[in-house]
């Protein structure tokens, strides 16, 4: 993926955790690879508590280097990468400071990218300040999640940003859409005749999508206690992954064709009756427990969290899609903090054969499944039954490992690297369109409202487990279980 396109990448929140851990490391990897970034491309960091460029470079050396290159830092590449970085000291609360940014960007060739790695409360003020100095032309704006607290606040932000930037200038980022296995899922489905006939209700029994974390809220207690897992993970990451799994084949891979099909899935989600939320949605909150031999505290004792907090750190929800392809197939979404392992995966459970001359094992559910692992190790495995060596017809589960690193010499590209290159090169397919976001909020809101008005505490679960027992019971009602329970 090479480009000759000149650009200026302006990073708001230039000293923040996201910039240090993800954005600058991703830009460094693209620079180190050679040819992915135009030689003339520059990175302009914006912050208020750093004195000048020299101090910022010192900050980058200290805080970014630990997060780049699993195989170590190429010092020559690192030095030339630092040459790309400039710095402008701005107080985001003072719109007049944006004249300093305008002057710094004056006369530069190519596209301008403004990446807002800040809290959502700053999105609108930053956009208005950019417009006030004429920087909203020939530019693209990248918005991090969360984009709002509910449908109303999300619309308010989108309305205000939309007055300044056209929809094709707005890149709402969801980094899960940039992960290699998600891209390979599209390739598997739409590039091979093998899977398409099976990718429907006649042959799929159920689908699970899990994003589990071992970490707690860390230093984000204040933010998380006003957000919760449903807003933080389900409304965006999990519903976006569901839409990729369930979408119809687009007529091409251009941005609107792909996003049109995702939108159709989100609009086809079966609305949840508030009276049924207790049956199809489980909320939990972690208590003290042990993870990998180390004791960890309860959520309610984390810094920044209210001691009597009812904020959920775990959500499991059953989703149904009311269309011809998926009617009657349950999708089980799950996310949580302080769970037993760090894993993100999509599990497609195919139906058992209708009749088997090979014994009962061939009739059990889950004998045939596709597992798309997004993290920590990115793989795709197809599970099927095979005869065990030896006497008799004894079947065992085996898997075909789609190990792409064995076929392709180049290493896998990290999600943020891919998405940042897409922004620079003007590719919108992997970014969330406004109508997608609205459809996701509209489906989630009945759950949010019911949990807010019911005033019932989340179900407790010990840190280091897989969440409340009610999440397992919900699947048991459908004759299935979470993947780790079967294993």
Coordinates of C-alpha atoms in Angstrom, one line a residue:
X1 CA 0.0 0.0 0.0
X2 CA 2.0 3.0 -1.3
X3 CA 1.1 6.6 -1.6
X4 CA 2.5 9.8 -3.0
X5 CA -0.2 11.9 -1.4
X6 CA 1.2 14.7 0.7
X7 CA -0.5 15.3 4.0
X8 CA -0.4 17.0 7.3
X9 CA -1.6 14.9 10.2
X10 CA -2.7 17.1 13.1
X11 CA -3.0 15.2 16.4
X12 CA -5.2 16.9 19.1
X13 CA -4.5 15.3 22.5
X14 CA -0.9 14.9 21.4
X15 CA 0.3 13.8 24.9
X16 CA -2.7 11.6 25.7
X17 CA -2.7 7.9 26.4
X18 CA -4.3 7.0 23.0
X19 CA -1.7 9.1 21.1
X20 CA 1.2 7.4 23.0
X21 CA 0.0 3.8 22.8
X22 CA -1.8 3.6 19.5
X23 CA -1.7 6.6 17.1
X24 CA 2.0 7.6 17.1
X25 CA 3.2 3.9 17.2
X26 CA 0.9 3.2 14.2
X27 CA 2.3 6.1 12.2
X28 CA 5.8 5.1 13.1
X29 CA 5.2 1.5 11.7
X30 CA 3.8 3.0 8.5
X31 CA 6.9 5.2 8.2
X32 CA 9.3 2.4 9.0
X33 CA 7.8 0.1 6.4
X34 CA 8.7 2.6 3.7
X35 CA 6.5 3.9 0.9
X36 CA 3.3 4.0 3.0
X37 CA 3.6 7.7 3.9
X38 CA 4.6 10.4 1.5
X39 CA 8.1 11.7 2.2
X40 CA 6.6 15.2 2.5
X41 CA 4.0 14.1 5.0
X42 CA 4.2 15.8 8.4
X43 CA 2.7 15.2 11.9
X44 CA 1.7 18.2 13.9
X45 CA 1.0 17.4 17.6
X46 CA -1.1 19.8 19.6
X47 CA -1.0 20.1 23.4
X48 CA -1.0 22.8 26.0
X49 CA 1.3 21.6 28.8
X50 CA 4.4 21.0 26.7
X51 CA 6.7 24.0 26.2
X52 CA 8.0 23.5 22.7
X53 CA 9.0 20.9 20.1
X54 CA 12.2 19.8 21.9
X55 CA 10.2 19.0 25.0
X56 CA 7.6 17.2 23.0
X57 CA 10.2 15.0 21.3
X58 CA 11.6 14.2 24.7
X59 CA 8.0 13.2 25.7
X60 CA 7.6 11.0 22.6
X61 CA 10.9 9.3 23.2
X62 CA 9.8 8.5 26.8
X63 CA 6.2 7.5 26.2
X64 CA 5.9 6.2 22.7
X65 CA 9.0 4.1 22.2
X66 CA 7.8 1.4 24.7
X67 CA 4.8 0.8 22.5
X68 CA 6.4 0.4 19.1
X69 CA 7.9 -2.6 17.2
X70 CA 7.6 -5.9 18.9
X71 CA 11.0 -6.7 17.5
X72 CA 12.6 -3.5 18.8
X73 CA 13.0 0.0 17.5
X74 CA 15.0 0.7 14.3
X75 CA 16.9 3.7 15.5
X76 CA 17.6 5.0 12.0
X77 CA 13.9 4.8 11.1
X78 CA 13.0 6.3 14.5
X79 CA 15.2 9.3 14.0
X80 CA 13.7 10.0 10.6
X81 CA 10.2 9.5 12.0
X82 CA 10.9 12.2 14.6
X83 CA 11.9 14.5 11.8
X84 CA 8.3 14.3 10.6
X85 CA 7.0 15.6 14.0
X86 CA 6.2 19.2 14.7
X87 CA 4.5 20.8 17.7
X88 CA 2.1 23.6 18.3
X89 CA 1.3 24.7 21.8
X90 CA -2.5 25.4 22.0
X91 CA -5.0 25.8 24.8
X92 CA -8.1 24.1 23.3
X93 CA -10.3 26.2 25.6
X94 CA -9.1 29.4 23.8
X95 CA -10.3 29.6 20.2
X96 CA -7.9 32.4 19.5
X97 CA -5.0 30.0 19.9
X98 CA -6.1 28.3 16.7
X99 CA -4.6 31.1 14.7
X100 CA -1.2 29.7 15.8
X101 CA -2.2 26.4 14.2
X102 CA -3.5 28.1 11.0
X103 CA -0.2 29.9 10.7
X104 CA 1.7 26.6 11.2
X105 CA -0.2 24.9 8.5
X106 CA -0.2 27.8 6.0
X107 CA 1.1 26.9 2.6
X108 CA 1.5 23.2 3.2
X109 CA 0.6 20.9 0.2
X110 CA -1.9 18.1 0.3
X111 CA -4.7 17.0 2.6
X112 CA -5.1 18.0 6.2
X113 CA -6.1 15.3 8.7
X114 CA -7.4 16.4 12.2
X115 CA -7.4 13.5 14.6
X116 CA -9.4 14.3 17.8
X117 CA -7.9 12.0 20.4
X118 CA -9.7 13.9 23.1
X119 CA -12.8 13.6 25.2
X120 CA -16.1 14.0 23.2
X121 CA -16.9 17.2 25.0
X122 CA -14.2 18.8 23.0
X123 CA -15.2 17.6 19.6
X124 CA -17.6 20.4 18.8
X125 CA -15.5 23.3 20.3
X126 CA -12.4 22.1 18.3
X127 CA -14.4 21.8 15.1
X128 CA -15.9 25.3 15.5
X129 CA -12.4 26.7 16.3
X130 CA -11.0 25.1 13.2
X131 CA -13.8 26.6 11.0
X132 CA -13.2 30.0 12.6
X133 CA -9.7 30.1 11.1
X134 CA -10.7 28.5 7.8
X135 CA -9.1 25.1 8.5
X136 CA -12.2 23.0 7.7
X137 CA -11.6 23.1 3.9
X138 CA -9.5 20.5 2.2
X139 CA -9.4 18.5 5.4
X140 CA -10.7 15.3 7.1
X141 CA -11.7 15.0 10.7
X142 CA -11.3 11.8 12.8
X143 CA -13.6 11.3 15.7
X144 CA -12.9 8.7 18.4
X145 CA -15.5 6.9 20.4
X146 CA -17.6 7.5 22.5
X147 CA -19.6 9.8 20.3
X148 CA -22.2 10.8 22.7
X149 CA -23.9 9.3 25.7
X150 CA -27.2 8.3 24.0
X151 CA -29.0 8.9 20.7
X152 CA -29.9 12.5 21.6
X153 CA -26.3 13.5 22.5
X154 CA -24.8 11.6 19.6
X155 CA -27.1 13.5 17.2
X156 CA -26.2 16.8 18.8
X157 CA -22.5 16.2 18.2
X158 CA -23.1 14.9 14.7
X159 CA -25.4 17.9 13.9
X160 CA -22.8 20.4 15.1
X161 CA -19.8 18.7 13.4
X162 CA -22.0 18.2 10.3
X163 CA -22.5 22.0 10.0
X164 CA -18.7 22.4 9.6
X165 CA -17.6 19.2 7.8
X166 CA -19.4 17.3 5.1
X167 CA -20.2 13.7 5.8
X168 CA -17.4 12.5 3.4
X169 CA -14.9 14.5 5.5
X170 CA -15.9 12.8 8.8
X171 CA -14.1 9.6 9.8
X172 CA -15.8 8.0 12.9
X173 CA -13.2 5.4 13.9
X174 CA -13.9 1.9 15.3
X175 CA -10.5 0.2 15.5
X176 CA -12.0 -3.3 15.5
X177 CA -13.0 -2.8 11.8
X178 CA -9.3 -2.4 11.0
X179 CA -8.3 -5.8 12.4
X180 CA -6.8 -8.3 9.9
X181 CA -9.2 -11.2 10.7
X182 CA -12.2 -8.9 10.1
X183 CA -10.8 -8.0 6.7
X184 CA -10.2 -11.7 6.1
X185 CA -13.8 -12.5 7.1
X186 CA -14.9 -10.3 4.2
X187 CA -12.5 -12.1 1.9
X188 CA -13.6 -15.5 3.0
X189 CA -17.3 -14.7 2.6
X190 CA -17.2 -12.8 -0.6
X191 CA -14.2 -14.2 -2.3
X192 CA -14.9 -18.0 -2.0
X193 CA -18.0 -19.9 -3.1
X194 CA -17.4 -22.4 -0.3
X195 CA -18.9 -20.3 2.5
X196 CA -21.7 -18.3 0.9
X197 CA -24.2 -21.2 0.6
X198 CA -23.7 -22.0 4.3
X199 CA -23.9 -18.4 5.6
X200 CA -27.6 -18.4 6.4
X201 CA -30.3 -19.6 8.8
X202 CA -30.6 -23.0 7.2
X203 CA -27.1 -24.0 8.1
X204 CA -26.1 -21.7 11.0
X205 CA -27.4 -22.6 14.5
X206 CA -26.0 -19.6 16.4
X207 CA -23.3 -17.0 16.4
X208 CA -21.3 -15.7 19.4
X209 CA -19.2 -12.4 19.4
X210 CA -17.1 -11.9 22.5
X211 CA -14.8 -9.1 23.5
X212 CA -13.3 -10.0 26.9
X213 CA -10.7 -8.1 28.9
X214 CA -8.6 -9.1 31.9
X215 CA -8.0 -5.5 32.8
X216 CA -10.3 -3.4 35.0
X217 CA -11.1 0.2 34.5
X218 CA -7.4 1.2 35.4
X219 CA -7.2 5.0 35.5
X220 CA -10.5 5.5 33.7
X221 CA -12.8 5.2 36.7
X222 CA -14.4 8.6 36.4
X223 CA -15.1 8.1 32.7
X224 CA -16.2 4.5 32.9
X225 CA -18.5 5.0 35.8
X226 CA -20.6 7.4 33.7
X227 CA -20.4 5.1 30.6
X228 CA -20.6 1.4 31.3
X229 CA -20.0 -1.6 29.1
X230 CA -23.2 -1.2 27.0
X231 CA -22.2 2.2 25.8
X232 CA -18.4 1.6 25.8
X233 CA -18.5 -1.7 23.8
X234 CA -21.9 -3.0 22.7
X235 CA -23.2 0.1 20.9
X236 CA -20.1 0.4 18.7
X237 CA -17.6 -2.5 18.6
X238 CA -19.9 -5.4 19.0
X239 CA -22.7 -4.1 16.8
X240 CA -20.2 -3.2 14.1
X241 CA -18.7 -6.7 14.2
X242 CA -22.2 -8.2 14.0
X243 CA -23.0 -6.1 11.0
X244 CA -19.9 -7.3 9.2
X245 CA -20.7 -10.9 10.0
X246 CA -24.4 -10.6 8.9
X247 CA -24.2 -8.2 6.0
X248 CA -25.3 -9.1 2.4
X249 CA -22.7 -9.1 -0.3
X250 CA -22.0 -5.5 -1.4
X251 CA -21.9 -4.9 -5.2
X252 CA -18.4 -3.5 -4.7
X253 CA -16.0 -2.7 -1.8
X254 CA -16.4 1.0 -2.2
X255 CA -17.2 2.9 1.0
X256 CA -20.9 3.4 0.6
X257 CA -21.6 0.0 -0.8
X258 CA -20.1 -1.7 2.3
X259 CA -21.7 0.7 4.7
X260 CA -25.1 0.5 3.0
X261 CA -25.1 -3.3 3.7
X262 CA -24.0 -2.8 7.3
X263 CA -26.8 -0.3 7.8
X264 CA -29.4 -2.8 6.5
X265 CA -28.3 -5.2 9.2
X266 CA -28.5 -2.6 12.0
X267 CA -32.0 -1.5 10.8
X268 CA -33.1 -5.2 10.7
X269 CA -32.2 -5.8 14.4
X270 CA -35.3 -7.0 16.2
X271 CA -36.4 -4.3 18.6
X272 CA -36.3 -5.4 22.3
X273 CA -39.5 -5.1 24.2
X274 CA -38.6 -3.5 27.6
X275 CA -40.6 -6.2 29.3
X276 CA -38.2 -8.8 27.8
X277 CA -34.9 -7.2 28.7
X278 CA -34.4 -9.3 31.7
X279 CA -34.6 -12.4 29.5
X280 CA -32.3 -11.3 26.7
X281 CA -29.8 -9.0 28.4
X282 CA -27.5 -9.7 31.4
X283 CA -25.6 -6.9 33.2
X284 CA -22.9 -7.6 35.7
X285 CA -20.3 -5.9 37.8
X286 CA -17.0 -7.5 39.0
X287 CA -16.2 -8.0 42.6
X288 CA -12.8 -8.8 44.1
X289 CA -11.1 -11.9 42.7
X290 CA -7.9 -13.4 41.5
X291 CA -6.5 -13.1 37.9
X292 CA -3.4 -15.2 37.0
X293 CA -2.5 -15.6 40.7
X294 CA -2.9 -11.9 41.6
X295 CA -5.6 -10.5 43.8
X296 CA -7.6 -7.6 42.1
X297 CA -10.1 -5.3 43.8
X298 CA -13.8 -4.9 43.2
X299 CA -15.1 -2.4 40.7
X300 CA -16.7 -0.3 43.4
X301 CA -13.4 0.2 45.1
X302 CA -11.5 1.4 42.0
X303 CA -10.3 5.0 41.9
X304 CA -12.9 7.4 40.5
X305 CA -15.8 4.9 41.0
X306 CA -18.7 5.6 43.3
X307 CA -18.9 3.0 46.1
X308 CA -22.6 2.4 45.5
X309 CA -22.2 2.4 41.7
X310 CA -24.7 0.4 39.6
X311 CA -22.6 0.8 36.4
X312 CA -22.2 -2.5 34.5
X313 CA -18.7 -3.9 33.7
X314 CA -20.2 -6.9 31.9
X315 CA -23.0 -7.3 29.3
X316 CA -24.3 -10.3 27.5
X317 CA -27.2 -9.9 25.1
X318 CA -29.2 -12.0 22.7
X319 CA -29.8 -10.3 19.3
X320 CA -32.1 -11.4 16.5
X321 CA -32.0 -10.1 12.9
X322 CA -35.4 -9.9 11.2
X323 CA -34.5 -10.6 7.6
X324 CA -34.6 -13.5 5.1
X325 CA -31.1 -14.7 5.7
X326 CA -31.0 -14.7 9.5
X327 CA -34.5 -15.0 10.9
X328 CA -34.5 -17.3 13.9
X329 CA -30.7 -17.4 14.3
X330 CA -29.6 -16.1 17.8
X331 CA -26.6 -13.8 17.9
X332 CA -25.0 -13.7 21.4
X333 CA -22.9 -10.7 22.2
X334 CA -20.7 -10.5 25.3
X335 CA -18.2 -8.1 26.7
X336 CA -16.7 -7.6 30.1
X337 CA -13.8 -6.4 32.2
X338 CA -11.8 -8.5 34.7
X339 CA -12.8 -11.7 32.9
X340 CA -10.8 -14.9 32.9
X341 CA -8.8 -14.1 29.7
X342 CA -8.2 -11.4 27.1
X343 CA -9.9 -12.5 24.0
X344 CA -11.9 -11.2 21.1
X345 CA -13.5 -13.7 18.8
X346 CA -16.4 -14.5 16.5
X347 CA -17.8 -18.0 16.7
X348 CA -20.1 -19.3 13.9
X349 CA -21.7 -22.6 15.1
X350 CA -23.1 -24.5 12.1
X351 CA -26.0 -26.9 12.5
X352 CA -25.4 -30.6 13.0
X353 CA -26.0 -33.0 10.1
X354 CA -29.7 -34.1 10.0
X355 CA -28.8 -37.8 10.1
X356 CA -25.5 -39.6 10.8
X357 CA -24.5 -43.2 10.1
X358 CA -21.3 -42.3 12.0
X359 CA -22.7 -42.2 15.5
X360 CA -24.1 -39.6 17.9
X361 CA -20.9 -37.4 17.9
X362 CA -21.7 -36.3 14.4
X363 CA -25.0 -35.0 15.5
X364 CA -23.9 -32.8 18.3
X365 CA -24.1 -29.1 18.0
X366 CA -20.9 -27.2 17.5
X367 CA -19.2 -30.1 15.7
X368 CA -18.7 -27.8 12.8
X369 CA -17.8 -24.2 13.5
X370 CA -15.7 -21.3 12.3
X371 CA -13.8 -19.3 14.9
X372 CA -12.4 -15.9 14.0
X373 CA -10.0 -14.8 16.7
X374 CA -9.3 -11.1 16.7
X375 CA -7.0 -11.0 19.8
X376 CA -4.6 -11.7 21.2
X377 CA -3.4 -13.9 18.4
X378 CA -5.2 -13.2 15.1
X379 CA -6.3 -16.5 13.5
X380 CA -9.2 -18.1 11.7
X381 CA -10.0 -21.8 12.3
X382 CA -12.5 -24.1 10.8
X383 CA -13.5 -27.0 13.1
X384 CA -14.9 -30.2 11.7
X385 CA -15.1 -33.9 12.6
X386 CA -12.5 -36.5 11.4
X387 CA -11.9 -40.2 12.2
X388 CA -9.5 -40.9 14.9
X389 CA -6.6 -43.3 13.9
X390 CA -7.2 -46.9 15.0
X391 CA -9.9 -49.4 15.1
X392 CA -13.5 -48.4 14.8
X393 CA -15.2 -45.3 13.5
X394 CA -14.5 -42.9 16.4
X395 CA -14.8 -39.2 15.5
X396 CA -12.8 -36.3 17.0
X397 CA -12.9 -32.6 16.5
X398 CA -10.0 -31.2 14.3
X399 CA -9.4 -27.8 12.9
X400 CA -8.0 -26.3 9.7
X401 CA -5.8 -23.4 10.7
X402 CA -5.9 -20.5 8.2
X403 CA -2.4 -19.3 9.1
X404 CA -2.0 -16.3 6.8
X405 CA 1.5 -15.6 8.0
X406 CA 2.6 -18.8 6.4
X407 CA 1.4 -17.6 3.0
X408 CA 2.3 -14.0 3.1
X409 CA 5.8 -12.8 4.0
X410 CA 4.9 -9.3 5.1
X411 CA 3.7 -9.0 8.7
X412 CA 0.1 -8.3 9.6
X413 CA -0.8 -4.6 9.8
X414 CA -2.1 -3.3 13.1
X415 CA -5.7 -2.0 13.1
X416 CA -4.8 1.6 13.8
X417 CA -2.1 1.6 11.1
X418 CA -4.5 0.4 8.5
X419 CA -7.2 2.9 9.5
X420 CA -4.8 5.9 9.7
X421 CA -3.6 5.1 6.2
X422 CA -7.2 4.9 5.0
X423 CA -7.9 8.4 6.4
X424 CA -4.8 9.8 4.8
X425 CA -5.8 8.2 1.5
X426 CA -9.5 9.0 1.7
X427 CA -10.9 5.5 2.1
X428 CA -14.1 5.5 4.1
X429 CA -15.3 1.9 3.9
X430 CA -13.9 0.9 7.4
X431 CA -15.4 4.0 9.2
X432 CA -18.8 4.4 10.7
X433 CA -21.3 6.5 8.8
X434 CA -23.8 8.6 10.8
X435 CA -26.9 6.6 9.9
X436 CA -25.1 3.4 11.1
X437 CA -24.4 5.1 14.4
X438 CA -27.9 6.3 14.8
X439 CA -29.3 2.9 14.1
X440 CA -27.0 1.3 16.7
X441 CA -28.0 3.9 19.4
X442 CA -31.7 3.4 18.5
X443 CA -31.5 -0.3 19.2
X444 CA -29.5 0.0 22.4
X445 CA -31.6 2.8 24.0
X446 CA -34.4 0.6 25.3
X447 CA -31.9 -1.4 27.3
X448 CA -30.2 1.7 28.6
X449 CA -33.5 3.2 29.6
X450 CA -34.8 0.0 31.3
X451 CA -31.6 -0.4 33.3
X452 CA -31.7 3.3 34.4
X453 CA -35.3 3.2 35.5
X454 CA -35.3 -0.3 37.1
X455 CA -32.6 0.8 39.6
X456 CA -31.6 -2.8 40.1
X457 CA -27.9 -3.6 40.9
X458 CA -25.9 -5.5 38.3
X459 CA -25.4 -9.2 38.9
X460 CA -22.1 -9.8 40.7
X461 CA -19.2 -11.9 39.4
X462 CA -15.8 -12.6 40.8
X463 CA -12.9 -11.1 38.9
X464 CA -11.1 -13.8 37.0
X465 CA -14.3 -15.6 36.0
X466 CA -16.3 -15.4 32.8
X467 CA -19.1 -13.2 34.2
X468 CA -22.4 -13.9 35.9
X469 CA -24.0 -17.3 35.7
X470 CA -27.1 -15.7 34.2
X471 CA -25.1 -15.2 30.9
X472 CA -24.5 -19.0 30.7
X473 CA -28.1 -19.7 31.6
X474 CA -29.3 -17.4 28.8
X475 CA -27.5 -19.6 26.2
X476 CA -28.6 -22.8 27.9
X477 CA -32.2 -21.8 27.2
X478 CA -31.2 -22.1 23.5
X479 CA -29.4 -25.5 23.9
X480 CA -26.0 -24.0 23.6
X481 CA -23.1 -22.6 25.6
X482 CA -20.2 -20.2 25.4
X483 CA -17.2 -21.6 23.6
X484 CA -14.9 -21.8 26.6
X485 CA -17.6 -23.7 28.6
X486 CA -17.7 -26.4 25.9
X487 CA -14.0 -26.8 25.9

